[in-house]
Amino acid sequence: MKTAKPWLKMLTTGILASALVISGCSSSKSPEASNTPAAASEKNLKIMWWGSDGRHEATNKVLDLYTSKNEGIKFTPEFTAWDGYWSKLPTLSASRTLPDVLQMDAAYIESYVKRGLLADLSDLDLSGIVDENVLENVKIDGKLYGIPLSYNGQAMVYDKAALDQYGVTLPQNNWTWEDFFNFAREARTKLPSDKYPIDDLRNIWEWYQFYQTSKGLGPIFKEGKFNLDKDTWMEFNNIYAEFSKQGIVPKADLQLSAKENDPQTDTFAKGRVLLRGSSVGSATAVEALLPNGDIQVNSYPIGTAGGGWAQSTIFFSINADSPNIEEAKQFLKWFISDQEAGKILGTTRGIPINSEVLGAIESTLTSGEQLGIQLLDVAKTNALPFYPAPAGAEDFTATYKSELEAVMFGQITLEQAYETLVEKGKAAESNNS
C-alpha cells in the first residue's frame, strides 16, 4: 500500500476543516442524529443464534450477502454455543431486550410464545417454500411463531455387513413394533454372545413415547396434561425386562456406560449393537463411527397412528417487541429460499427445509450428509409430529431417567418407578398450567 505524501495529508486536512466551518460546525447534532433520508431509512437488525464455528462463519457470510443486496439493512450478530445461548436468553427475555431475530428450538419455543415474547408470523406467505404439512406441525395454537430452517427426524441405522455375516434377517421399512421385537428375538439366536441386536433404552423417555404415540394414545404430556398410559408403559417395560434376562439387550452396566456417538464407548461403534436409532442431525457423526462399514437405514417401528417423527425442530423467530418486524420477516423468507444463501449455509443447520435449496447443494454433500437424507426419506413416510417435553417438565424427564436406571439395575420395582413418575408428572402438569 502506498503512503500518502505529507503535503497531501495537510491539504486534505485543510479541506475537511474548511468544509466543517462552511457547513456550520457549531451544530450540536452528532452524525448518528442526522435526519438525512439515508440515515432515517437504515434498519439495524440484531440477530442471535447458537451453533458451531462452521455455522457462525456461514451465517455471517449470508448476512453480508443480504446487506449487499438490500440497501439500508445491516445486522448486529451475536452467536455462541448451545449452553451459553440458553443461559443468556432468559435474562434478555426478562428485561424485554431480545434481539430482533433469534434462533429457537422446539424444546423451548412454546415457553417463549406463552410469555408473549415472539411475534405471530402466520401472515408471512411461505407457499412453495416450505411444505404445508411441516408448517402445520410446527404451529402453536394454530399460529406460526418460528420459521422452520431445516428438516430433522429420526429413523434407524444398522450394520448390514454384520447382520449378513451372522445370517440375521434384515429389518424392513414400515415394520411394526411386533416386527421390531421379533427381529431382536430372532437375531439373538444367531449372534455371538458379545453382540446384541438392539440397545436397552428403557431410561430414555422419548423412546417409550415413540411407542405410546404410535398407538394413537398421544404423547406423555398431551396439551399440557400428564398422559402416561399405565398399561402401555408396563407392557413396554416388561418386554425390555424380559429382553434383559434373555441377553437380547446389553446388561445395564454396559448400556449405561455408553455415550452416544462417542467413538470409544458408543455400542454401535464398537460393533456390540447392530441396530440403533439416529437423528438426521447426527447422521454425519454416526457415519464416522463405521467409516468402512455398510450402514443402511430403516424406519422406526410404526403403529396405527404412524411412527417416529420428521419435521423441523430449529427455527428463526422474531421478537414481538421488535420495531423492525416487517424487515425481519422479509429477511427470514429470503434466508430459507435464496439458493445463493443456501449454498453458503450448506447443512450447518441441518437439511435445508426448502426443496429447491436442497437440490442446489445436494451434489456437494458428504457421505454423512447423504446418510442424513436417507434417514429423512424413510422417517417422513409415517412420521408423527415432534413432541418435546413442555416447559416445567425438566424434573420429570430427569426423574424418568434415574428411576428407570434403578429399575434396570434391579434396585426398585417397575410399580415403584411408575408411582414416582406419576407424582413428578402431575407436578409438571401444574407448573405448565
JSON list of N, CA and C in Angstrom, two decimals, residues 121-171:
[
{"chain": "A", "resi": 121, "resn": "LEU", "atom": "N", "xyz": [-46.14, -14.96, 13.03]},
{"chain": "A", "resi": 121, "resn": "LEU", "atom": "CA", "xyz": [-45.65, -14.86, 11.66]},
{"chain": "A", "resi": 121, "resn": "LEU", "atom": "C", "xyz": [-46.60, -15.52, 10.66]},
{"chain": "A", "resi": 122, "resn": "SER", "atom": "N", "xyz": [-47.83, -15.76, 11.09]},
{"chain": "A", "resi": 122, "resn": "SER", "atom": "CA", "xyz": [-48.77, -16.52, 10.27]},
{"chain": "A", "resi": 122, "resn": "SER", "atom": "C", "xyz": [-49.09, -15.85, 8.94]},
{"chain": "A", "resi": 123, "resn": "ASP", "atom": "N", "xyz": [-48.95, -14.52, 8.87]},
{"chain": "A", "resi": 123, "resn": "ASP", "atom": "CA", "xyz": [-49.30, -13.82, 7.63]},
{"chain": "A", "resi": 123, "resn": "ASP", "atom": "C", "xyz": [-48.18, -13.84, 6.60]},
{"chain": "A", "resi": 124, "resn": "LEU", "atom": "N", "xyz": [-47.04, -14.42, 6.94]},
{"chain": "A", "resi": 124, "resn": "LEU", "atom": "CA", "xyz": [-45.92, -14.50, 6.00]},
{"chain": "A", "resi": 124, "resn": "LEU", "atom": "C", "xyz": [-46.17, -15.62, 5.00]},
{"chain": "A", "resi": 125, "resn": "ASP", "atom": "N", "xyz": [-46.22, -15.30, 3.73]},
{"chain": "A", "resi": 125, "resn": "ASP", "atom": "CA", "xyz": [-46.53, -16.27, 2.69]},
{"chain": "A", "resi": 125, "resn": "ASP", "atom": "C", "xyz": [-45.31, -17.15, 2.40]},
{"chain": "A", "resi": 126, "resn": "LEU", "atom": "N", "xyz": [-45.39, -18.41, 2.83]},
{"chain": "A", "resi": 126, "resn": "LEU", "atom": "CA", "xyz": [-44.30, -19.35, 2.61]},
{"chain": "A", "resi": 126, "resn": "LEU", "atom": "C", "xyz": [-44.71, -20.47, 1.65]},
{"chain": "A", "resi": 127, "resn": "SER", "atom": "N", "xyz": [-45.79, -20.25, 0.91]},
{"chain": "A", "resi": 127, "resn": "SER", "atom": "CA", "xyz": [-46.25, -21.26, -0.04]},
{"chain": "A", "resi": 127, "resn": "SER", "atom": "C", "xyz": [-45.19, -21.49, -1.11]},
{"chain": "A", "resi": 128, "resn": "GLY", "atom": "N", "xyz": [-44.93, -22.76, -1.38]},
{"chain": "A", "resi": 128, "resn": "GLY", "atom": "CA", "xyz": [-43.90, -23.11, -2.35]},
{"chain": "A", "resi": 128, "resn": "GLY", "atom": "C", "xyz": [-42.50, -23.09, -1.79]},
{"chain": "A", "resi": 129, "resn": "ILE", "atom": "N", "xyz": [-42.36, -22.62, -0.56]},
{"chain": "A", "resi": 129, "resn": "ILE", "atom": "CA", "xyz": [-41.04, -22.55, 0.09]},
{"chain": "A", "resi": 129, "resn": "ILE", "atom": "C", "xyz": [-40.90, -23.63, 1.14]},
{"chain": "A", "resi": 130, "resn": "VAL", "atom": "N", "xyz": [-41.95, -23.79, 1.95]},
{"chain": "A", "resi": 130, "resn": "VAL", "atom": "CA", "xyz": [-41.96, -24.82, 2.99]},
{"chain": "A", "resi": 130, "resn": "VAL", "atom": "C", "xyz": [-43.21, -25.67, 2.81]},
{"chain": "A", "resi": 131, "resn": "ASP", "atom": "N", "xyz": [-43.05, -26.99, 2.92]},
{"chain": "A", "resi": 131, "resn": "ASP", "atom": "CA", "xyz": [-44.18, -27.90, 2.81]},
{"chain": "A", "resi": 131, "resn": "ASP", "atom": "C", "xyz": [-45.27, -27.53, 3.81]},
{"chain": "A", "resi": 132, "resn": "GLU", "atom": "N", "xyz": [-46.51, -27.49, 3.35]},
{"chain": "A", "resi": 132, "resn": "GLU", "atom": "CA", "xyz": [-47.63, -27.06, 4.20]},
{"chain": "A", "resi": 132, "resn": "GLU", "atom": "C", "xyz": [-47.78, -27.95, 5.42]},
{"chain": "A", "resi": 133, "resn": "ASN", "atom": "N", "xyz": [-47.51, -29.25, 5.28]},
{"chain": "A", "resi": 133, "resn": "ASN", "atom": "CA", "xyz": [-47.61, -30.16, 6.43]},
{"chain": "A", "resi": 133, "resn": "ASN", "atom": "C", "xyz": [-46.58, -29.82, 7.49]},
{"chain": "A", "resi": 134, "resn": "VAL", "atom": "N", "xyz": [-45.39, -29.43, 7.07]},
{"chain": "A", "resi": 134, "resn": "VAL", "atom": "CA", "xyz": [-44.36, -29.02, 8.02]},
{"chain": "A", "resi": 134, "resn": "VAL", "atom": "C", "xyz": [-44.82, -27.80, 8.80]},
{"chain": "A", "resi": 135, "resn": "LEU", "atom": "N", "xyz": [-45.38, -26.82, 8.09]},
{"chain": "A", "resi": 135, "resn": "LEU", "atom": "CA", "xyz": [-45.84, -25.60, 8.75]},
{"chain": "A", "resi": 135, "resn": "LEU", "atom": "C", "xyz": [-46.95, -25.91, 9.76]},
{"chain": "A", "resi": 136, "resn": "GLU", "atom": "N", "xyz": [-47.86, -26.79, 9.39]},
{"chain": "A", "resi": 136, "resn": "GLU", "atom": "CA", "xyz": [-48.96, -27.13, 10.30]},
{"chain": "A", "resi": 136, "resn": "GLU", "atom": "C", "xyz": [-48.44, -27.81, 11.56]},
{"chain": "A", "resi": 137, "resn": "ASN", "atom": "N", "xyz": [-47.44, -28.67, 11.40]},
{"chain": "A", "resi": 137, "resn": "ASN", "atom": "CA", "xyz": [-46.90, -29.41, 12.54]},
{"chain": "A", "resi": 137, "resn": "ASN", "atom": "C", "xyz": [-46.17, -28.52, 13.53]},
{"chain": "A", "resi": 138, "resn": "VAL", "atom": "N", "xyz": [-45.64, -27.39, 13.07]},
{"chain": "A", "resi": 138, "resn": "VAL", "atom": "CA", "xyz": [-44.85, -26.54, 13.97]},
{"chain": "A", "resi": 138, "resn": "VAL", "atom": "C", "xyz": [-45.66, -25.35, 14.51]},
{"chain": "A", "resi": 139, "resn": "LYS", "atom": "N", "xyz": [-46.92, -25.26, 14.13]},
{"chain": "A", "resi": 139, "resn": "LYS", "atom": "CA", "xyz": [-47.75, -24.17, 14.65]},
{"chain": "A", "resi": 139, "resn": "LYS", "atom": "C", "xyz": [-48.11, -24.41, 16.11]},
{"chain": "A", "resi": 140, "resn": "ILE", "atom": "N", "xyz": [-48.28, -23.33, 16.83]},
{"chain": "A", "resi": 140, "resn": "ILE", "atom": "CA", "xyz": [-48.68, -23.38, 18.24]},
{"chain": "A", "resi": 140, "resn": "ILE", "atom": "C", "xyz": [-50.03, -22.68, 18.36]},
{"chain": "A", "resi": 141, "resn": "ASP", "atom": "N", "xyz": [-51.03, -23.42, 18.80]},
{"chain": "A", "resi": 141, "resn": "ASP", "atom": "CA", "xyz": [-52.40, -22.88, 18.87]},
{"chain": "A", "resi": 141, "resn": "ASP", "atom": "C", "xyz": [-52.83, -22.29, 17.53]},
{"chain": "A", "resi": 142, "resn": "GLY", "atom": "N", "xyz": [-52.43, -22.96, 16.45]},
{"chain": "A", "resi": 142, "resn": "GLY", "atom": "CA", "xyz": [-52.85, -22.57, 15.12]},
{"chain": "A", "resi": 142, "resn": "GLY", "atom": "C", "xyz": [-52.09, -21.41, 14.52]},
{"chain": "A", "resi": 143, "resn": "LYS", "atom": "N", "xyz": [-51.07, -20.91, 15.20]},
{"chain": "A", "resi": 143, "resn": "LYS", "atom": "CA", "xyz": [-50.30, -19.77, 14.70]},
{"chain": "A", "resi": 143, "resn": "LYS", "atom": "C", "xyz": [-48.82, -20.15, 14.55]},
{"chain": "A", "resi": 144, "resn": "LEU", "atom": "N", "xyz": [-48.16, -19.45, 13.64]},
{"chain": "A", "resi": 144, "resn": "LEU", "atom": "CA", "xyz": [-46.76, -19.72, 13.34]},
{"chain": "A", "resi": 144, "resn": "LEU", "atom": "C", "xyz": [-45.89, -18.69, 14.06]},
{"chain": "A", "resi": 145, "resn": "TYR", "atom": "N", "xyz": [-45.01, -19.18, 14.93]},
{"chain": "A", "resi": 145, "resn": "TYR", "atom": "CA", "xyz": [-44.13, -18.29, 15.68]},
{"chain": "A", "resi": 145, "resn": "TYR", "atom": "C", "xyz": [-42.66, -18.50, 15.37]},
{"chain": "A", "resi": 146, "resn": "GLY", "atom": "N", "xyz": [-42.37, -19.44, 14.51]},
{"chain": "A", "resi": 146, "resn": "GLY", "atom": "CA", "xyz": [-40.99, -19.69, 14.13]},
{"chain": "A", "resi": 146, "resn": "GLY", "atom": "C", "xyz": [-40.93, -20.16, 12.69]},
{"chain": "A", "resi": 147, "resn": "ILE", "atom": "N", "xyz": [-40.01, -19.60, 11.91]},
{"chain": "A", "resi": 147, "resn": "ILE", "atom": "CA", "xyz": [-39.82, -20.04, 10.53]},
{"chain": "A", "resi": 147, "resn": "ILE", "atom": "C", "xyz": [-38.90, -21.26, 10.56]},
{"chain": "A", "resi": 148, "resn": "PRO", "atom": "N", "xyz": [-39.38, -22.43, 10.12]},
{"chain": "A", "resi": 148, "resn": "PRO", "atom": "CA", "xyz": [-38.54, -23.63, 10.15]},
{"chain": "A", "resi": 148, "resn": "PRO", "atom": "C", "xyz": [-37.35, -23.48, 9.22]},
{"chain": "A", "resi": 149, "resn": "LEU", "atom": "N", "xyz": [-36.19, -23.89, 9.69]},
{"chain": "A", "resi": 149, "resn": "LEU", "atom": "CA", "xyz": [-34.95, -23.71, 8.94]},
{"chain": "A", "resi": 149, "resn": "LEU", "atom": "C", "xyz": [-34.46, -24.99, 8.27]},
{"chain": "A", "resi": 150, "resn": "SER", "atom": "N", "xyz": [-34.72, -26.12, 8.88]},
{"chain": "A", "resi": 150, "resn": "SER", "atom": "CA", "xyz": [-34.18, -27.37, 8.34]},
{"chain": "A", "resi": 150, "resn": "SER", "atom": "C", "xyz": [-35.05, -28.52, 8.79]},
{"chain": "A", "resi": 151, "resn": "TYR", "atom": "N", "xyz": [-34.87, -29.63, 8.11]},
{"chain": "A", "resi": 151, "resn": "TYR", "atom": "CA", "xyz": [-35.54, -30.87, 8.49]},
{"chain": "A", "resi": 151, "resn": "TYR", "atom": "C", "xyz": [-34.71, -31.60, 9.53]},
{"chain": "A", "resi": 152, "resn": "ASN", "atom": "N", "xyz": [-35.41, -32.23, 10.45]},
{"chain": "A", "resi": 152, "resn": "ASN", "atom": "CA", "xyz": [-34.79, -33.21, 11.31]},
{"chain": "A", "resi": 152, "resn": "ASN", "atom": "C", "xyz": [-35.77, -34.36, 11.42]},
{"chain": "A", "resi": 153, "resn": "GLY", "atom": "N", "xyz": [-35.39, -35.40, 12.05]},
{"chain": "A", "resi": 153, "resn": "GLY", "atom": "CA", "xyz": [-36.25, -36.56, 12.19]},
{"chain": "A", "resi": 153, "resn": "GLY", "atom": "C", "xyz": [-35.43, -37.70, 12.73]},
{"chain": "A", "resi": 154, "resn": "GLN", "atom": "N", "xyz": [-36.07, -38.84, 12.91]},
{"chain": "A", "resi": 154, "resn": "GLN", "atom": "CA", "xyz": [-35.35, -40.00, 13.43]},
{"chain": "A", "resi": 154, "resn": "GLN", "atom": "C", "xyz": [-35.78, -41.26, 12.70]},
{"chain": "A", "resi": 155, "resn": "ALA", "atom": "N", "xyz": [-34.80, -42.07, 12.44]},
{"chain": "A", "resi": 155, "resn": "ALA", "atom": "CA", "xyz": [-35.02, -43.38, 11.86]},
{"chain": "A", "resi": 155, "resn": "ALA", "atom": "C", "xyz": [-33.96, -44.31, 12.46]},
{"chain": "A", "resi": 156, "resn": "MET", "atom": "N", "xyz": [-33.77, -45.47, 11.87]},
{"chain": "A", "resi": 156, "resn": "MET", "atom": "CA", "xyz": [-32.83, -46.43, 12.42]},
{"chain": "A", "resi": 156, "resn": "MET", "atom": "C", "xyz": [-31.70, -46.69, 11.43]},
{"chain": "A", "resi": 157, "resn": "VAL", "atom": "N", "xyz": [-30.55, -47.00, 11.97]},
{"chain": "A", "resi": 157, "resn": "VAL", "atom": "CA", "xyz": [-29.40, -47.41, 11.15]},
{"chain": "A", "resi": 157, "resn": "VAL", "atom": "C", "xyz": [-28.97, -48.81, 11.60]},
{"chain": "A", "resi": 158, "resn": "TYR", "atom": "N", "xyz": [-28.46, -49.58, 10.66]},
{"chain": "A", "resi": 158, "resn": "TYR", "atom": "CA", "xyz": [-27.97, -50.90, 11.05]},
{"chain": "A", "resi": 158, "resn": "TYR", "atom": "C", "xyz": [-26.73, -51.26, 10.25]},
{"chain": "A", "resi": 159, "resn": "ASP", "atom": "N", "xyz": [-25.96, -52.15, 10.83]},
{"chain": "A", "resi": 159, "resn": "ASP", "atom": "CA", "xyz": [-24.73, -52.63, 10.22]},
{"chain": "A", "resi": 159, "resn": "ASP", "atom": "C", "xyz": [-25.07, -53.84, 9.35]},
{"chain": "A", "resi": 160, "resn": "LYS", "atom": "N", "xyz": [-25.30, -53.59, 8.08]},
{"chain": "A", "resi": 160, "resn": "LYS", "atom": "CA", "xyz": [-25.75, -54.65, 7.18]},
{"chain": "A", "resi": 160, "resn": "LYS", "atom": "C", "xyz": [-24.71, -55.77, 7.05]},
{"chain": "A", "resi": 161, "resn": "ALA", "atom": "N", "xyz": [-23.45, -55.40, 6.96]},
{"chain": "A", "resi": 161, "resn": "ALA", "atom": "CA", "xyz": [-22.41, -56.41, 6.79]},
{"chain": "A", "resi": 161, "resn": "ALA", "atom": "C", "xyz": [-22.41, -57.40, 7.96]},
{"chain": "A", "resi": 162, "resn": "ALA", "atom": "N", "xyz": [-22.56, -56.87, 9.17]},
{"chain": "A", "resi": 162, "resn": "ALA", "atom": "CA", "xyz": [-22.55, -57.74, 10.35]},
{"chain": "A", "resi": 162, "resn": "ALA", "atom": "C", "xyz": [-23.79, -58.63, 10.40]},
{"chain": "A", "resi": 163, "resn": "LEU", "atom": "N", "xyz": [-24.96, -58.05, 10.10]},
{"chain": "A", "resi": 163, "resn": "LEU", "atom": "CA", "xyz": [-26.18, -58.86, 10.11]},
{"chain": "A", "resi": 163, "resn": "LEU", "atom": "C", "xyz": [-26.11, -59.96, 9.04]},
{"chain": "A", "resi": 164, "resn": "ASP", "atom": "N", "xyz": [-25.59, -59.62, 7.86]},
{"chain": "A", "resi": 164, "resn": "ASP", "atom": "CA", "xyz": [-25.42, -60.62, 6.81]},
{"chain": "A", "resi": 164, "resn": "ASP", "atom": "C", "xyz": [-24.45, -61.71, 7.24]},
{"chain": "A", "resi": 165, "resn": "GLN", "atom": "N", "xyz": [-23.38, -61.31, 7.90]},
{"chain": "A", "resi": 165, "resn": "GLN", "atom": "CA", "xyz": [-22.36, -62.27, 8.33]},
{"chain": "A", "resi": 165, "resn": "GLN", "atom": "C", "xyz": [-22.95, -63.36, 9.22]},
{"chain": "A", "resi": 166, "resn": "TYR", "atom": "N", "xyz": [-23.89, -62.96, 10.09]},
{"chain": "A", "resi": 166, "resn": "TYR", "atom": "CA", "xyz": [-24.45, -63.92, 11.03]},
{"chain": "A", "resi": 166, "resn": "TYR", "atom": "C", "xyz": [-25.80, -64.47, 10.57]},
{"chain": "A", "resi": 167, "resn": "GLY", "atom": "N", "xyz": [-26.21, -64.13, 9.36]},
{"chain": "A", "resi": 167, "resn": "GLY", "atom": "CA", "xyz": [-27.43, -64.70, 8.82]},
{"chain": "A", "resi": 167, "resn": "GLY", "atom": "C", "xyz": [-28.71, -64.16, 9.44]},
{"chain": "A", "resi": 168, "resn": "VAL", "atom": "N", "xyz": [-28.67, -62.93, 9.94]},
{"chain": "A", "resi": 168, "resn": "VAL", "atom": "CA", "xyz": [-29.85, -62.33, 10.56]},
{"chain": "A", "resi": 168, "resn": "VAL", "atom": "C", "xyz": [-30.72, -61.70, 9.47]},
{"chain": "A", "resi": 169, "resn": "THR", "atom": "N", "xyz": [-32.01, -61.96, 9.53]},
{"chain": "A", "resi": 169, "resn": "THR", "atom": "CA", "xyz": [-32.95, -61.36, 8.57]},
{"chain": "A", "resi": 169, "resn": "THR", "atom": "C", "xyz": [-32.93, -59.83, 8.73]},
{"chain": "A", "resi": 170, "resn": "LEU", "atom": "N", "xyz": [-32.76, -59.13, 7.63]},
{"chain": "A", "resi": 170, "resn": "LEU", "atom": "CA", "xyz": [-32.64, -57.68, 7.69]},
{"chain": "A", "resi": 170, "resn": "LEU", "atom": "C", "xyz": [-33.99, -57.03, 8.02]},
{"chain": "A", "resi": 171, "resn": "PRO", "atom": "N", "xyz": [-33.96, -55.90, 8.72]},
{"chain": "A", "resi": 171, "resn": "PRO", "atom": "CA", "xyz": [-35.21, -55.19, 9.01]},
{"chain": "A", "resi": 171, "resn": "PRO", "atom": "C", "xyz": [-35.83, -54.63, 7.73]}
]
